[in-house]
């Protein structure tokens, strides 16, 4: 409908221009000076109702980690402090500290990967970082 009004106004302006001699000043067309608007009238209110519930949508939550991972900053490997997560495998934490641990079976039965965690012998391939202070000696 708006485009029809603009077209009619344009035709009126052109008819005024054609009646004026070539040396006259052209009149300004008030319809052309208006800013055009974008309308999706051909879809009715389909888009309006499709996005009506956007205000009711809550922001996305952190999937499964509402409080974040349980970090343990009191972990040392051969005296070197390392950032670790409670429950993370000792083999991964030792790799982060660049400590070499030999592995045989990775199932905990051969004992090749035995390290000392807080002074007690444990298998690095099967053990996990505890909460609280943790000292690992390879």
mmCIF file of N, CA and C in Angstrom:
data_model
loop_
_atom_site.group_PDB
_atom_site.id
_atom_site.type_symbol
_atom_site.label_atom_id
_atom_site.label_comp_id
_atom_site.label_asym_id
_atom_site.label_seq_id
_atom_site.Cartn_x
_atom_site.Cartn_y
_atom_site.Cartn_z
ATOM 1 N N UNK A 1 0.822 -1.174 0.000
ATOM 2 C CA UNK A 1 0.000 0.000 0.000
ATOM 3 C C UNK A 1 0.871 1.245 0.000
ATOM 4 N N UNK A 2 1.935 1.218 0.809
ATOM 5 C CA UNK A 2 2.845 2.359 0.895
ATOM 6 C C UNK A 2 3.551 2.577 -0.445
ATOM 7 N N UNK A 3 3.943 1.490 -1.098
ATOM 8 C CA UNK A 3 4.626 1.638 -2.386
ATOM 9 C C UNK A 3 3.687 2.201 -3.446
ATOM 10 N N UNK A 4 2.399 1.920 -3.356
ATOM 11 C CA UNK A 4 1.421 2.475 -4.292
ATOM 12 C C UNK A 4 1.317 3.975 -4.104
ATOM 13 N N UNK A 5 1.338 4.428 -2.853
ATOM 14 C CA UNK A 5 1.289 5.865 -2.574
ATOM 15 C C UNK A 5 2.525 6.563 -3.127
ATOM 16 N N UNK A 6 3.667 5.949 -2.975
ATOM 17 C CA UNK A 6 4.914 6.532 -3.487
ATOM 18 C C UNK A 6 4.861 6.603 -5.005
ATOM 19 N N UNK A 7 4.351 5.571 -5.659
ATOM 20 C CA UNK A 7 4.270 5.556 -7.120
ATOM 21 C C UNK A 7 3.324 6.643 -7.624
ATOM 22 N N UNK A 8 2.214 6.824 -6.952
ATOM 23 C CA UNK A 8 1.262 7.870 -7.362
ATOM 24 C C UNK A 8 1.886 9.246 -7.179
ATOM 25 N N UNK A 9 2.572 9.459 -6.046
ATOM 26 C CA UNK A 9 3.228 10.744 -5.808
ATOM 27 C C UNK A 9 4.305 11.011 -6.843
ATOM 28 N N UNK A 10 5.011 9.984 -7.240
ATOM 29 C CA UNK A 10 6.045 10.122 -8.261
ATOM 30 C C UNK A 10 5.442 10.502 -9.601
ATOM 31 N N UNK A 11 4.310 9.903 -9.954
ATOM 32 C CA UNK A 11 3.638 10.242 -11.208
ATOM 33 C C UNK A 11 3.139 11.685 -11.203
ATOM 34 N N UNK A 12 2.641 12.131 -10.057
ATOM 35 C CA UNK A 12 2.184 13.518 -9.945
ATOM 36 C C UNK A 12 3.356 14.472 -10.132
ATOM 37 N N UNK A 13 4.495 14.147 -9.502
ATOM 38 C CA UNK A 13 5.680 15.004 -9.633
ATOM 39 C C UNK A 13 6.166 15.033 -11.078
ATOM 40 N N UNK A 14 6.147 13.877 -11.743
ATOM 41 C CA UNK A 14 6.585 13.828 -13.139
ATOM 42 C C UNK A 14 5.664 14.617 -14.053
ATOM 43 N N UNK A 15 4.384 14.630 -13.765
ATOM 44 C CA UNK A 15 3.457 15.408 -14.589
ATOM 45 C C UNK A 15 3.705 16.907 -14.411
ATOM 46 N N UNK A 16 4.072 17.320 -13.186
ATOM 47 C CA UNK A 16 4.415 18.725 -12.952
ATOM 48 C C UNK A 16 5.700 19.093 -13.685
ATOM 49 N N UNK A 17 6.654 18.179 -13.672
ATOM 50 C CA UNK A 17 7.942 18.454 -14.317
ATOM 51 C C UNK A 17 7.780 18.575 -15.830
ATOM 52 N N UNK A 18 6.960 17.738 -16.431
ATOM 53 C CA UNK A 18 6.802 17.766 -17.882
ATOM 54 C C UNK A 18 6.107 19.033 -18.369
ATOM 55 N N UNK A 19 5.302 19.680 -17.507
ATOM 56 C CA UNK A 19 4.622 20.911 -17.912
ATOM 57 C C UNK A 19 5.514 22.128 -17.763
ATOM 58 N N UNK A 20 6.657 22.005 -17.088
ATOM 59 C CA UNK A 20 7.570 23.122 -16.869
ATOM 60 C C UNK A 20 8.604 23.129 -17.992
ATOM 61 N N UNK A 21 9.056 24.315 -18.371
ATOM 62 C CA UNK A 21 10.076 24.412 -19.417
ATOM 63 C C UNK A 21 11.381 23.869 -18.894
ATOM 64 N N UNK A 22 12.327 23.658 -19.759
ATOM 65 C CA UNK A 22 13.591 23.041 -19.386
ATOM 66 C C UNK A 22 14.466 23.955 -18.542
ATOM 67 N N UNK A 23 14.171 25.258 -18.497
ATOM 68 C CA UNK A 23 15.004 26.173 -17.733
ATOM 69 C C UNK A 23 14.418 26.504 -16.365
ATOM 70 N N UNK A 24 13.344 25.895 -15.998
ATOM 71 C CA UNK A 24 12.700 26.198 -14.725
ATOM 72 C C UNK A 24 13.292 25.338 -13.611
ATOM 73 N N UNK A 25 13.099 25.774 -12.393
ATOM 74 C CA UNK A 25 13.547 25.025 -11.219
ATOM 75 C C UNK A 25 12.525 23.937 -10.943
ATOM 76 N N UNK A 26 13.013 22.732 -10.699
ATOM 77 C CA UNK A 26 12.137 21.599 -10.462
ATOM 78 C C UNK A 26 11.541 21.673 -9.063
ATOM 79 N N UNK A 27 10.256 21.380 -8.922
ATOM 80 C CA UNK A 27 9.651 21.384 -7.584
ATOM 81 C C UNK A 27 10.090 20.162 -6.790
ATOM 82 N N UNK A 28 10.108 20.281 -5.488
ATOM 83 C CA UNK A 28 10.468 19.136 -4.653
ATOM 84 C C UNK A 28 9.217 18.292 -4.434
ATOM 85 N N UNK A 29 9.405 17.005 -4.429
ATOM 86 C CA UNK A 29 8.289 16.077 -4.243
ATOM 87 C C UNK A 29 8.269 15.640 -2.782
ATOM 88 N N UNK A 30 7.212 15.969 -2.053
ATOM 89 C CA UNK A 30 7.178 15.607 -0.623
ATOM 90 C C UNK A 30 7.151 14.100 -0.397
ATOM 91 N N UNK A 31 6.593 13.335 -1.318
ATOM 92 C CA UNK A 31 6.507 11.881 -1.122
ATOM 93 C C UNK A 31 7.875 11.229 -1.238
ATOM 94 N N UNK A 32 8.759 11.775 -2.065
ATOM 95 C CA UNK A 32 10.082 11.177 -2.248
ATOM 96 C C UNK A 32 10.980 11.501 -1.062
ATOM 97 N N UNK A 33 10.756 12.611 -0.376
ATOM 98 C CA UNK A 33 11.584 12.989 0.759
ATOM 99 C C UNK A 33 11.314 12.131 1.989
ATOM 100 N N UNK A 34 10.209 11.402 2.013
ATOM 101 C CA UNK A 34 9.910 10.521 3.135
ATOM 102 C C UNK A 34 10.800 9.290 3.071
ATOM 103 N N UNK A 35 11.182 8.775 4.226
ATOM 104 C CA UNK A 35 11.990 7.563 4.273
ATOM 105 C C UNK A 35 11.106 6.355 4.011
ATOM 106 N N UNK A 36 11.547 5.444 3.158
ATOM 107 C CA UNK A 36 10.753 4.234 2.910
ATOM 108 C C UNK A 36 10.793 3.311 4.130
ATOM 109 N N UNK A 37 9.740 2.582 4.339
ATOM 110 C CA UNK A 37 9.676 1.636 5.446
ATOM 111 C C UNK A 37 9.616 0.221 4.894
ATOM 112 N N UNK A 38 10.174 -0.690 5.647
ATOM 113 C CA UNK A 38 10.129 -2.096 5.260
ATOM 114 C C UNK A 38 8.934 -2.726 5.932
ATOM 115 N N UNK A 39 8.082 -3.318 5.156
ATOM 116 C CA UNK A 39 6.885 -3.927 5.694
ATOM 117 C C UNK A 39 6.773 -5.348 5.181
ATOM 118 N N UNK A 40 6.417 -6.250 6.061
ATOM 119 C CA UNK A 40 6.204 -7.641 5.672
ATOM 120 C C UNK A 40 4.712 -7.949 5.700
ATOM 121 N N UNK A 41 3.923 -7.028 5.166
ATOM 122 C CA UNK A 41 2.482 -7.163 5.189
ATOM 123 C C UNK A 41 1.974 -8.374 4.432
ATOM 124 N N UNK A 42 2.734 -8.860 3.464
ATOM 125 C CA UNK A 42 2.261 -10.003 2.677
ATOM 126 C C UNK A 42 2.196 -11.281 3.505
ATOM 127 N N UNK A 43 2.900 -11.326 4.658
ATOM 128 C CA UNK A 43 2.862 -12.494 5.514
ATOM 129 C C UNK A 43 1.842 -12.352 6.635
ATOM 130 N N UNK A 44 1.164 -11.237 6.682
ATOM 131 C CA UNK A 44 0.204 -11.009 7.761
ATOM 132 C C UNK A 44 0.927 -10.833 9.072
ATOM 133 N N UNK A 45 0.456 -11.442 10.124
ATOM 134 C CA UNK A 45 1.102 -11.360 11.434
ATOM 135 C C UNK A 45 1.887 -12.623 11.756
ATOM 136 N N UNK A 46 2.268 -13.378 10.730
ATOM 137 C CA UNK A 46 2.967 -14.643 10.961
ATOM 138 C C UNK A 46 4.298 -14.412 11.663
ATOM 139 N N UNK A 47 5.081 -13.448 11.212
ATOM 140 C CA UNK A 47 6.374 -13.200 11.842
ATOM 141 C C UNK A 47 6.213 -12.567 13.213
ATOM 142 N N UNK A 48 5.225 -11.744 13.369
ATOM 143 C CA UNK A 48 5.004 -11.098 14.652
ATOM 144 C C UNK A 48 4.690 -12.132 15.725
ATOM 145 N N UNK A 49 3.840 -13.094 15.399
ATOM 146 C CA UNK A 49 3.492 -14.114 16.385
ATOM 147 C C UNK A 49 4.601 -15.166 16.532
ATOM 148 N N UNK A 50 5.424 -15.341 15.501
ATOM 149 C CA UNK A 50 6.500 -16.333 15.586
ATOM 150 C C UNK A 50 7.550 -15.934 16.605
ATOM 151 N N UNK A 51 7.809 -14.642 16.749
ATOM 152 C CA UNK A 51 8.830 -14.172 17.675
ATOM 153 C C UNK A 51 8.237 -13.524 18.912
ATOM 154 N N UNK A 52 6.984 -13.788 19.200
ATOM 155 C CA UNK A 52 6.310 -13.168 20.339
ATOM 156 C C UNK A 52 6.865 -13.659 21.673
ATOM 157 N N UNK A 53 7.395 -14.870 21.740
ATOM 158 C CA UNK A 53 7.861 -15.421 23.012
ATOM 159 C C UNK A 53 9.345 -15.157 23.259
ATOM 160 N N UNK A 54 10.009 -14.337 22.458
ATOM 161 C CA UNK A 54 11.430 -14.071 22.647
ATOM 162 C C UNK A 54 11.729 -13.437 23.997
ATOM 163 N N UNK A 55 10.833 -12.625 24.513
ATOM 164 C CA UNK A 55 11.075 -11.983 25.792
ATOM 165 C C UNK A 55 10.975 -12.966 26.953
ATOM 166 N N UNK A 56 10.261 -14.062 26.762
ATOM 167 C CA UNK A 56 10.070 -15.033 27.833
ATOM 168 C C UNK A 56 11.203 -16.063 27.896
ATOM 169 N N UNK A 57 12.070 -16.103 26.892
ATOM 170 C CA UNK A 57 13.144 -17.091 26.864
ATOM 171 C C UNK A 57 14.239 -16.670 27.836
ATOM 172 N N UNK A 58 14.646 -17.589 28.687
ATOM 173 C CA UNK A 58 15.694 -17.317 29.661
ATOM 174 C C UNK A 58 17.056 -17.535 29.003
ATOM 175 N N UNK A 59 18.117 -16.889 29.520
ATOM 176 C CA UNK A 59 19.447 -17.122 28.946
ATOM 177 C C UNK A 59 19.889 -18.564 29.171
ATOM 178 N N UNK A 60 20.714 -19.061 28.274
ATOM 179 C CA UNK A 60 21.172 -20.445 28.338
ATOM 180 C C UNK A 60 22.044 -20.653 29.570
ATOM 181 N N UNK A 61 21.887 -21.804 30.200
ATOM 182 C CA UNK A 61 22.682 -22.132 31.374
ATOM 183 C C UNK A 61 23.902 -22.925 30.946
ATOM 184 N N UNK A 62 24.913 -22.933 31.796
ATOM 185 C CA UNK A 62 26.116 -23.701 31.552
ATOM 186 C C UNK A 62 25.750 -25.184 31.694
ATOM 187 N N UNK A 63 25.883 -25.947 30.644
ATOM 188 C CA UNK A 63 25.419 -27.333 30.611
ATOM 189 C C UNK A 63 26.218 -28.221 31.558
ATOM 190 N N UNK A 64 25.647 -28.551 32.678
ATOM 191 C CA UNK A 64 26.248 -29.500 33.600
ATOM 192 C C UNK A 64 27.274 -28.915 34.546
ATOM 193 N N UNK A 65 27.735 -27.702 34.318
ATOM 194 C CA UNK A 65 28.754 -27.117 35.171
ATOM 195 C C UNK A 65 28.248 -25.795 35.730
ATOM 196 N N UNK A 66 27.170 -25.832 36.491
ATOM 197 C CA UNK A 66 26.581 -24.599 36.995
ATOM 198 C C UNK A 66 27.543 -23.839 37.899
ATOM 199 N N UNK A 67 28.389 -24.518 38.642
ATOM 200 C CA UNK A 67 29.375 -23.847 39.493
ATOM 201 C C UNK A 67 30.775 -23.933 38.909
ATOM 202 N N UNK A 68 30.924 -24.467 37.724
ATOM 203 C CA UNK A 68 32.233 -24.632 37.102
ATOM 204 C C UNK A 68 32.911 -25.897 37.593
ATOM 205 N N UNK A 69 34.063 -26.243 37.037
ATOM 206 C CA UNK A 69 34.774 -27.438 37.483
ATOM 207 C C UNK A 69 35.364 -27.236 38.876
ATOM 208 N N UNK A 70 35.519 -28.313 39.603
ATOM 209 C CA UNK A 70 36.064 -28.262 40.956
ATOM 210 C C UNK A 70 37.588 -28.295 40.856
ATOM 211 N N UNK A 71 38.208 -27.112 40.780
ATOM 212 C CA UNK A 71 39.662 -27.021 40.631
ATOM 213 C C UNK A 71 40.357 -27.305 41.945
ATOM 214 N N UNK A 72 41.558 -27.871 41.844
ATOM 215 C CA UNK A 72 42.403 -28.110 43.004
ATOM 216 C C UNK A 72 43.746 -27.434 42.717
ATOM 217 N N UNK A 73 43.989 -26.307 43.392
ATOM 218 C CA UNK A 73 45.223 -25.550 43.169
ATOM 219 C C UNK A 73 46.368 -26.017 44.064
ATOM 220 N N UNK A 74 46.118 -27.030 44.876
ATOM 221 C CA UNK A 74 47.132 -27.495 45.830
ATOM 222 C C UNK A 74 47.798 -28.787 45.352
ATOM 223 N N UNK A 75 47.943 -28.941 44.035
ATOM 224 C CA UNK A 75 48.554 -30.143 43.474
ATOM 225 C C UNK A 75 49.973 -29.820 43.037
ATOM 226 N N UNK A 76 50.933 -30.647 43.452
ATOM 227 C CA UNK A 76 52.316 -30.507 42.999
ATOM 228 C C UNK A 76 52.797 -31.840 42.451
ATOM 229 N N UNK A 77 53.566 -31.754 41.362
ATOM 230 C CA UNK A 77 54.179 -32.944 40.770
ATOM 231 C C UNK A 77 55.677 -32.729 40.826
ATOM 232 N N UNK A 78 56.379 -33.560 41.626
ATOM 233 C CA UNK A 78 57.826 -33.423 41.844
ATOM 234 C C UNK A 78 58.184 -32.012 42.299
ATOM 235 N N UNK A 79 57.319 -31.410 43.130
ATOM 236 C CA UNK A 79 57.565 -30.075 43.665
ATOM 237 C C UNK A 79 57.103 -28.939 42.769
ATOM 238 N N UNK A 80 56.637 -29.244 41.594
ATOM 239 C CA UNK A 80 56.191 -28.208 40.660
ATOM 240 C C UNK A 80 54.668 -28.044 40.775
ATOM 241 N N UNK A 81 54.166 -26.818 41.071
ATOM 242 C CA UNK A 81 52.710 -26.636 41.182
ATOM 243 C C UNK A 81 52.017 -26.797 39.830
ATOM 244 N N UNK A 82 50.857 -27.456 39.852
ATOM 245 C CA UNK A 82 50.105 -27.751 38.625
ATOM 246 C C UNK A 82 48.632 -27.457 38.877
ATOM 247 N N UNK A 83 47.957 -26.917 37.871
ATOM 248 C CA UNK A 83 46.502 -26.744 37.965
ATOM 249 C C UNK A 83 45.853 -28.065 37.592
ATOM 250 N N UNK A 84 44.922 -28.506 38.429
ATOM 251 C CA UNK A 84 44.250 -29.781 38.176
ATOM 252 C C UNK A 84 42.795 -29.681 38.612
ATOM 253 N N UNK A 85 41.999 -30.604 38.111
ATOM 254 C CA UNK A 85 40.591 -30.697 38.450
ATOM 255 C C UNK A 85 40.406 -31.956 39.298
ATOM 256 N N UNK A 86 39.606 -31.842 40.344
ATOM 257 C CA UNK A 86 39.347 -33.002 41.200
ATOM 258 C C UNK A 86 38.713 -34.101 40.351
ATOM 259 N N UNK A 87 39.289 -35.304 40.426
ATOM 260 C CA UNK A 87 38.805 -36.430 39.636
ATOM 261 C C UNK A 87 39.580 -36.647 38.342
ATOM 262 N N UNK A 88 40.463 -35.713 37.986
ATOM 263 C CA UNK A 88 41.268 -35.855 36.769
ATOM 264 C C UNK A 88 42.316 -36.950 36.987
ATOM 265 N N UNK A 89 42.638 -37.690 35.930
ATOM 266 C CA UNK A 89 43.607 -38.775 36.061
ATOM 267 C C UNK A 89 44.993 -38.225 36.376
ATOM 268 N N UNK A 90 45.711 -38.946 37.215
ATOM 269 C CA UNK A 90 47.067 -38.550 37.605
ATOM 270 C C UNK A 90 47.987 -38.537 36.393
ATOM 271 N N UNK A 91 47.763 -39.419 35.445
ATOM 272 C CA UNK A 91 48.612 -39.460 34.252
ATOM 273 C C UNK A 91 48.508 -38.162 33.448
ATOM 274 N N UNK A 92 47.318 -37.572 33.393
ATOM 275 C CA UNK A 92 47.123 -36.321 32.666
ATOM 276 C C UNK A 92 47.785 -35.172 33.412
ATOM 277 N N UNK A 93 47.653 -35.147 34.725
ATOM 278 C CA UNK A 93 48.248 -34.091 35.544
ATOM 279 C C UNK A 93 49.776 -34.163 35.461
ATOM 280 N N UNK A 94 50.331 -35.363 35.501
ATOM 281 C CA UNK A 94 51.787 -35.522 35.391
ATOM 282 C C UNK A 94 52.282 -35.076 34.017
ATOM 283 N N UNK A 95 51.501 -35.332 32.987
ATOM 284 C CA UNK A 95 51.880 -34.876 31.644
ATOM 285 C C UNK A 95 51.888 -33.359 31.566
ATOM 286 N N UNK A 96 50.954 -32.707 32.251
ATOM 287 C CA UNK A 96 50.909 -31.244 32.267
ATOM 288 C C UNK A 96 52.137 -30.666 32.960
ATOM 289 N N UNK A 97 52.682 -31.393 33.930
ATOM 290 C CA UNK A 97 53.884 -30.950 34.635
ATOM 291 C C UNK A 97 55.148 -31.425 33.935
ATOM 292 N N UNK A 98 54.985 -32.084 32.807
ATOM 293 C CA UNK A 98 56.101 -32.633 32.017
ATOM 294 C C UNK A 98 56.934 -33.635 32.818
ATOM 295 N N UNK A 99 56.248 -34.424 33.634
ATOM 296 C CA UNK A 99 56.905 -35.485 34.397
ATOM 297 C C UNK A 99 56.709 -36.795 33.636
ATOM 298 N N UNK A 100 57.787 -37.538 33.463
ATOM 299 C CA UNK A 100 57.716 -38.775 32.690
ATOM 300 C C UNK A 100 57.308 -39.928 33.590
ATOM 301 N N UNK A 101 56.267 -40.622 33.163
ATOM 302 C CA UNK A 101 55.808 -41.822 33.859
ATOM 303 C C UNK A 101 55.759 -42.941 32.830
ATOM 304 N N UNK A 102 56.397 -44.071 33.165
ATOM 305 C CA UNK A 102 56.373 -45.225 32.261
ATOM 306 C C UNK A 102 55.081 -46.006 32.467
ATOM 307 N N UNK A 103 54.526 -46.490 31.362
ATOM 308 C CA UNK A 103 53.282 -47.263 31.426
ATOM 309 C C UNK A 103 53.501 -48.601 30.746
ATOM 310 N N UNK A 104 52.849 -49.639 31.295
ATOM 311 C CA UNK A 104 52.926 -50.953 30.687
ATOM 312 C C UNK A 104 51.574 -51.376 30.145
ATOM 313 N N UNK A 105 50.623 -51.579 31.029
ATOM 314 C CA UNK A 105 49.329 -52.129 30.625
ATOM 315 C C UNK A 105 48.210 -51.092 30.601
ATOM 316 N N UNK A 106 48.361 -49.969 31.290
ATOM 317 C CA UNK A 106 47.337 -48.925 31.454
ATOM 318 C C UNK A 106 46.049 -49.464 32.066
ATOM 319 N N UNK A 107 46.150 -50.607 32.733
ATOM 320 C CA UNK A 107 45.002 -51.190 33.420
ATOM 321 C C UNK A 107 45.243 -51.283 34.921
ATOM 322 N N UNK A 108 46.443 -50.954 35.369
ATOM 323 C CA UNK A 108 46.763 -50.972 36.789
ATOM 324 C C UNK A 108 47.242 -52.306 37.314
ATOM 325 N N UNK A 109 47.442 -53.299 36.456
ATOM 326 C CA UNK A 109 47.822 -54.626 36.947
ATOM 327 C C UNK A 109 49.331 -54.871 36.932
ATOM 328 N N UNK A 110 50.086 -54.156 36.099
ATOM 329 C CA UNK A 110 51.514 -54.455 35.995
ATOM 330 C C UNK A 110 52.356 -53.673 37.007
ATOM 331 N N UNK A 111 51.920 -52.508 37.417
ATOM 332 C CA UNK A 111 52.649 -51.731 38.413
ATOM 333 C C UNK A 111 53.767 -50.875 37.854
ATOM 334 N N UNK A 112 53.903 -50.790 36.560
ATOM 335 C CA UNK A 112 54.967 -49.985 35.951
ATOM 336 C C UNK A 112 54.788 -48.499 36.245
ATOM 337 N N UNK A 113 53.571 -48.046 36.342
ATOM 338 C CA UNK A 113 53.270 -46.616 36.507
ATOM 339 C C UNK A 113 53.121 -46.194 37.969
ATOM 340 N N UNK A 114 53.662 -46.972 38.900
ATOM 341 C CA UNK A 114 53.498 -46.670 40.320
ATOM 342 C C UNK A 114 54.194 -45.358 40.677
ATOM 343 N N UNK A 115 53.457 -44.457 41.329
ATOM 344 C CA UNK A 115 53.972 -43.178 41.826
ATOM 345 C C UNK A 115 53.545 -43.050 43.282
ATOM 346 N N UNK A 116 54.059 -42.039 43.969
ATOM 347 C CA UNK A 116 53.645 -41.791 45.347
ATOM 348 C C UNK A 116 52.730 -40.576 45.362
ATOM 349 N N UNK A 117 51.502 -40.767 45.862
ATOM 350 C CA UNK A 117 50.529 -39.684 46.010
ATOM 351 C C UNK A 117 50.353 -39.470 47.505
ATOM 352 N N UNK A 118 50.776 -38.317 47.986
ATOM 353 C CA UNK A 118 50.754 -37.980 49.413
ATOM 354 C C UNK A 118 51.490 -39.041 50.237
ATOM 355 N N UNK A 119 52.604 -39.557 49.695
ATOM 356 C CA UNK A 119 53.440 -40.522 50.409
ATOM 357 C C UNK A 119 53.016 -41.966 50.272
ATOM 358 N N UNK A 120 51.909 -42.256 49.594
ATOM 359 C CA UNK A 120 51.441 -43.636 49.439
ATOM 360 C C UNK A 120 51.561 -44.061 47.981
ATOM 361 N N UNK A 121 51.917 -45.320 47.776
ATOM 362 C CA UNK A 121 52.068 -45.836 46.417
ATOM 363 C C UNK A 121 50.706 -45.972 45.741
ATOM 364 N N UNK A 122 50.644 -45.520 44.490
ATOM 365 C CA UNK A 122 49.396 -45.622 43.720
ATOM 366 C C UNK A 122 49.749 -45.774 42.242
ATOM 367 N N UNK A 123 48.835 -46.336 41.499
ATOM 368 C CA UNK A 123 49.034 -46.512 40.050
ATOM 369 C C UNK A 123 48.546 -45.255 39.325
ATOM 370 N N UNK A 124 49.403 -44.601 38.578
ATOM 371 C CA UNK A 124 49.073 -43.332 37.907
ATOM 372 C C UNK A 124 48.014 -43.514 36.826
ATOM 373 N N UNK A 125 47.967 -44.699 36.217
ATOM 374 C CA UNK A 125 47.003 -44.904 35.122
ATOM 375 C C UNK A 125 45.570 -45.057 35.628
ATOM 376 N N UNK A 126 45.407 -45.379 36.936
ATOM 377 C CA UNK A 126 44.076 -45.605 37.482
ATOM 378 C C UNK A 126 43.671 -44.602 38.551
ATOM 379 N N UNK A 127 44.612 -43.854 39.101
ATOM 380 C CA UNK A 127 44.324 -42.934 40.207
ATOM 381 C C UNK A 127 43.838 -41.587 39.679
ATOM 382 N N UNK A 128 43.101 -40.877 40.541
ATOM 383 C CA UNK A 128 42.567 -39.565 40.194
ATOM 384 C C UNK A 128 42.992 -38.549 41.244
ATOM 385 N N UNK A 129 42.931 -37.277 40.882
ATOM 386 C CA UNK A 129 43.332 -36.193 41.775
ATOM 387 C C UNK A 129 42.278 -36.088 42.901
ATOM 388 N N UNK A 130 42.729 -36.137 44.156
ATOM 389 C CA UNK A 130 41.789 -35.981 45.265
ATOM 390 C C UNK A 130 41.527 -34.495 45.551
ATOM 391 N N UNK A 131 40.507 -34.213 46.335
ATOM 392 C CA UNK A 131 40.291 -32.835 46.775
ATOM 393 C C UNK A 131 41.275 -32.567 47.925
ATOM 394 N N UNK A 132 41.703 -31.366 48.076
ATOM 395 C CA UNK A 132 42.675 -31.013 49.109
ATOM 396 C C UNK A 132 44.088 -31.112 48.573
ATOM 397 N N UNK A 133 45.052 -31.044 49.490
ATOM 398 C CA UNK A 133 46.452 -31.045 49.094
ATOM 399 C C UNK A 133 46.839 -32.386 48.497
ATOM 400 N N UNK A 134 47.621 -32.314 47.404
ATOM 401 C CA UNK A 134 48.029 -33.544 46.705
ATOM 402 C C UNK A 134 49.478 -33.380 46.245
ATOM 403 N N UNK A 135 50.364 -34.224 46.754
ATOM 404 C CA UNK A 135 51.768 -34.200 46.356
ATOM 405 C C UNK A 135 52.056 -35.495 45.604
ATOM 406 N N UNK A 136 52.522 -35.350 44.373
ATOM 407 C CA UNK A 136 52.803 -36.517 43.527
ATOM 408 C C UNK A 136 54.301 -36.597 43.279
ATOM 409 N N UNK A 137 54.887 -37.747 43.554
ATOM 410 C CA UNK A 137 56.306 -37.987 43.312
ATOM 411 C C UNK A 137 56.438 -39.127 42.304
ATOM 412 N N UNK A 138 57.122 -38.857 41.209
ATOM 413 C CA UNK A 138 57.284 -39.907 40.180
ATOM 414 C C UNK A 138 58.586 -40.641 40.395
#
